[in-house]
């Protein structure tokens, strides 16, 4: 299937598909005329890639995960589970940072709203 057909079948832009191919996430053969020719199995792979991007994973991590996801369960080595656990921890740390920033901003809003005065850095000396 050509890139436009893969885009239609997967709901992903041709630009994204070119990016995926450039980063080794999907593969194609070239026709004698130089056109990309994708196997039909790439539709499912592209959909999986979209889910992984939506989960906040970068293309390098996705590239590591794809072989694990495509391997039969009896051939899996635990690499996927470890990578996913690392990503969960990374996102939880990010959430903690965001929560801390929100708490700080909310405290500042409350402090300035209650006092009704200018913040100390605006006070004339």
mmCIF file of C-alpha atoms in Angstrom:
data_model
loop_
_atom_site.group_PDB
_atom_site.id
_atom_site.type_symbol
_atom_site.label_atom_id
_atom_site.label_comp_id
_atom_site.label_asym_id
_atom_site.label_seq_id
_atom_site.Cartn_x
_atom_site.Cartn_y
_atom_site.Cartn_z
ATOM 1 C CA UNK A 1 0.000 0.000 0.000
ATOM 2 C CA UNK A 2 1.214 3.509 -0.735
ATOM 3 C CA UNK A 3 1.721 6.151 1.933
ATOM 4 C CA UNK A 4 -1.596 7.875 1.177
ATOM 5 C CA UNK A 5 -3.447 4.579 1.574
ATOM 6 C CA UNK A 6 -1.682 3.938 4.890
ATOM 7 C CA UNK A 7 -2.595 7.458 6.005
ATOM 8 C CA UNK A 8 -6.258 6.866 5.127
ATOM 9 C CA UNK A 9 -6.341 3.418 6.748
ATOM 10 C CA UNK A 10 -4.673 4.553 9.985
ATOM 11 C CA UNK A 11 -6.005 8.090 10.267
ATOM 12 C CA UNK A 12 -2.470 9.483 10.487
ATOM 13 C CA UNK A 13 -1.055 12.179 8.219
ATOM 14 C CA UNK A 14 1.499 11.321 5.545
ATOM 15 C CA UNK A 15 3.854 13.773 7.248
ATOM 16 C CA UNK A 16 3.660 11.766 10.483
ATOM 17 C CA UNK A 17 4.174 8.533 8.570
ATOM 18 C CA UNK A 18 7.337 9.944 6.978
ATOM 19 C CA UNK A 19 8.538 10.940 10.465
ATOM 20 C CA UNK A 20 7.807 7.432 11.768
ATOM 21 C CA UNK A 21 9.732 5.904 8.903
ATOM 22 C CA UNK A 22 12.652 8.314 9.354
ATOM 23 C CA UNK A 23 12.886 7.249 13.012
ATOM 24 C CA UNK A 24 12.624 3.539 12.257
ATOM 25 C CA UNK A 25 9.166 3.083 13.741
ATOM 26 C CA UNK A 26 7.688 1.789 10.478
ATOM 27 C CA UNK A 27 9.217 0.230 7.371
ATOM 28 C CA UNK A 28 8.499 0.269 3.687
ATOM 29 C CA UNK A 29 9.930 -1.174 0.531
ATOM 30 C CA UNK A 30 10.565 0.992 -2.504
ATOM 31 C CA UNK A 31 8.982 0.249 -5.833
ATOM 32 C CA UNK A 32 11.032 0.430 -9.020
ATOM 33 C CA UNK A 33 9.591 3.927 -9.443
ATOM 34 C CA UNK A 34 10.820 4.957 -5.981
ATOM 35 C CA UNK A 35 7.396 4.952 -4.299
ATOM 36 C CA UNK A 36 7.039 3.741 -0.723
ATOM 37 C CA UNK A 37 5.203 0.427 -0.486
ATOM 38 C CA UNK A 38 3.935 -0.440 3.003
ATOM 39 C CA UNK A 39 2.784 -3.843 4.158
ATOM 40 C CA UNK A 40 -0.810 -3.939 5.456
ATOM 41 C CA UNK A 41 0.530 -4.879 8.901
ATOM 42 C CA UNK A 42 1.795 -1.302 9.213
ATOM 43 C CA UNK A 43 -1.773 -0.063 9.783
ATOM 44 C CA UNK A 44 -1.969 -1.792 13.155
ATOM 45 C CA UNK A 45 1.587 -0.723 13.987
ATOM 46 C CA UNK A 46 0.808 2.930 13.209
ATOM 47 C CA UNK A 47 -2.270 2.815 15.440
ATOM 48 C CA UNK A 48 -0.129 1.366 18.250
ATOM 49 C CA UNK A 49 2.470 4.104 17.724
ATOM 50 C CA UNK A 50 -0.266 6.714 18.011
ATOM 51 C CA UNK A 51 -1.380 5.233 21.351
ATOM 52 C CA UNK A 52 2.185 5.252 22.642
ATOM 53 C CA UNK A 53 2.707 8.883 21.614
ATOM 54 C CA UNK A 54 -0.608 9.753 23.289
ATOM 55 C CA UNK A 55 0.753 8.152 26.477
ATOM 56 C CA UNK A 56 3.591 10.670 26.412
ATOM 57 C CA UNK A 57 6.350 8.384 25.169
ATOM 58 C CA UNK A 58 9.094 9.682 22.898
ATOM 59 C CA UNK A 59 9.987 8.063 19.574
ATOM 60 C CA UNK A 60 13.185 6.498 20.992
ATOM 61 C CA UNK A 61 11.241 4.742 23.761
ATOM 62 C CA UNK A 62 8.545 3.681 21.306
ATOM 63 C CA UNK A 63 11.243 2.219 19.079
ATOM 64 C CA UNK A 64 12.445 0.119 22.019
ATOM 65 C CA UNK A 65 8.923 -0.999 22.920
ATOM 66 C CA UNK A 66 7.621 -2.019 19.503
ATOM 67 C CA UNK A 67 9.607 -5.272 19.212
ATOM 68 C CA UNK A 68 8.432 -6.227 22.710
ATOM 69 C CA UNK A 69 4.810 -5.487 21.889
ATOM 70 C CA UNK A 70 4.989 -7.533 18.710
ATOM 71 C CA UNK A 71 6.711 -10.526 20.298
ATOM 72 C CA UNK A 72 4.612 -13.468 21.464
ATOM 73 C CA UNK A 73 4.145 -13.410 25.256
ATOM 74 C CA UNK A 74 6.403 -16.444 25.753
ATOM 75 C CA UNK A 75 9.289 -14.610 24.054
ATOM 76 C CA UNK A 76 9.038 -11.420 26.103
ATOM 77 C CA UNK A 77 11.957 -10.748 28.403
ATOM 78 C CA UNK A 78 10.549 -8.127 30.768
ATOM 79 C CA UNK A 79 12.169 -5.220 28.926
ATOM 80 C CA UNK A 80 8.772 -3.787 28.010
ATOM 81 C CA UNK A 81 7.498 -3.940 31.572
ATOM 82 C CA UNK A 82 10.658 -2.218 32.839
ATOM 83 C CA UNK A 83 10.427 0.539 30.218
ATOM 84 C CA UNK A 84 6.765 1.105 30.966
ATOM 85 C CA UNK A 85 7.460 1.223 34.712
ATOM 86 C CA UNK A 86 10.163 3.839 34.086
ATOM 87 C CA UNK A 87 7.765 5.914 32.009
ATOM 88 C CA UNK A 88 5.068 5.693 34.695
ATOM 89 C CA UNK A 89 7.595 6.916 37.284
ATOM 90 C CA UNK A 90 8.718 9.740 34.982
ATOM 91 C CA UNK A 91 5.136 10.910 34.501
ATOM 92 C CA UNK A 92 4.328 10.594 38.210
ATOM 93 C CA UNK A 93 7.377 12.751 39.020
ATOM 94 C CA UNK A 94 6.220 15.272 36.443
ATOM 95 C CA UNK A 95 2.752 15.271 38.019
ATOM 96 C CA UNK A 96 4.268 15.874 41.471
ATOM 97 C CA UNK A 97 6.243 18.819 40.066
ATOM 98 C CA UNK A 98 3.132 20.274 38.457
ATOM 99 C CA UNK A 99 1.100 19.796 41.648
ATOM 100 C CA UNK A 100 3.813 21.586 43.648
ATOM 101 C CA UNK A 101 3.866 24.466 41.151
ATOM 102 C CA UNK A 102 0.081 24.732 41.243
ATOM 103 C CA UNK A 103 0.096 24.765 45.056
ATOM 104 C CA UNK A 104 2.681 27.563 45.049
ATOM 105 C CA UNK A 105 0.720 29.624 42.532
ATOM 106 C CA UNK A 106 -2.544 29.081 44.382
ATOM 107 C CA UNK A 107 -0.944 30.121 47.675
ATOM 108 C CA UNK A 108 0.399 33.273 46.016
ATOM 109 C CA UNK A 109 -3.039 34.050 44.567
ATOM 110 C CA UNK A 110 -4.660 33.557 47.940
ATOM 111 C CA UNK A 111 -2.063 35.667 49.704
ATOM 112 C CA UNK A 112 -2.359 38.576 47.300
ATOM 113 C CA UNK A 113 -6.161 38.395 47.092
ATOM 114 C CA UNK A 114 -6.665 38.389 50.873
ATOM 115 C CA UNK A 115 -4.328 41.218 51.703
ATOM 116 C CA UNK A 116 -5.680 43.574 49.082
ATOM 117 C CA UNK A 117 -2.320 45.303 49.048
ATOM 118 C CA UNK A 118 0.462 45.421 46.543
ATOM 119 C CA UNK A 119 2.986 42.612 46.599
ATOM 120 C CA UNK A 120 6.119 43.386 48.641
ATOM 121 C CA UNK A 121 8.264 43.739 45.536
ATOM 122 C CA UNK A 122 6.074 46.669 44.356
ATOM 123 C CA UNK A 123 6.224 48.589 47.638
ATOM 124 C CA UNK A 124 7.845 52.015 47.493
ATOM 125 C CA UNK A 125 10.625 52.579 49.971
#
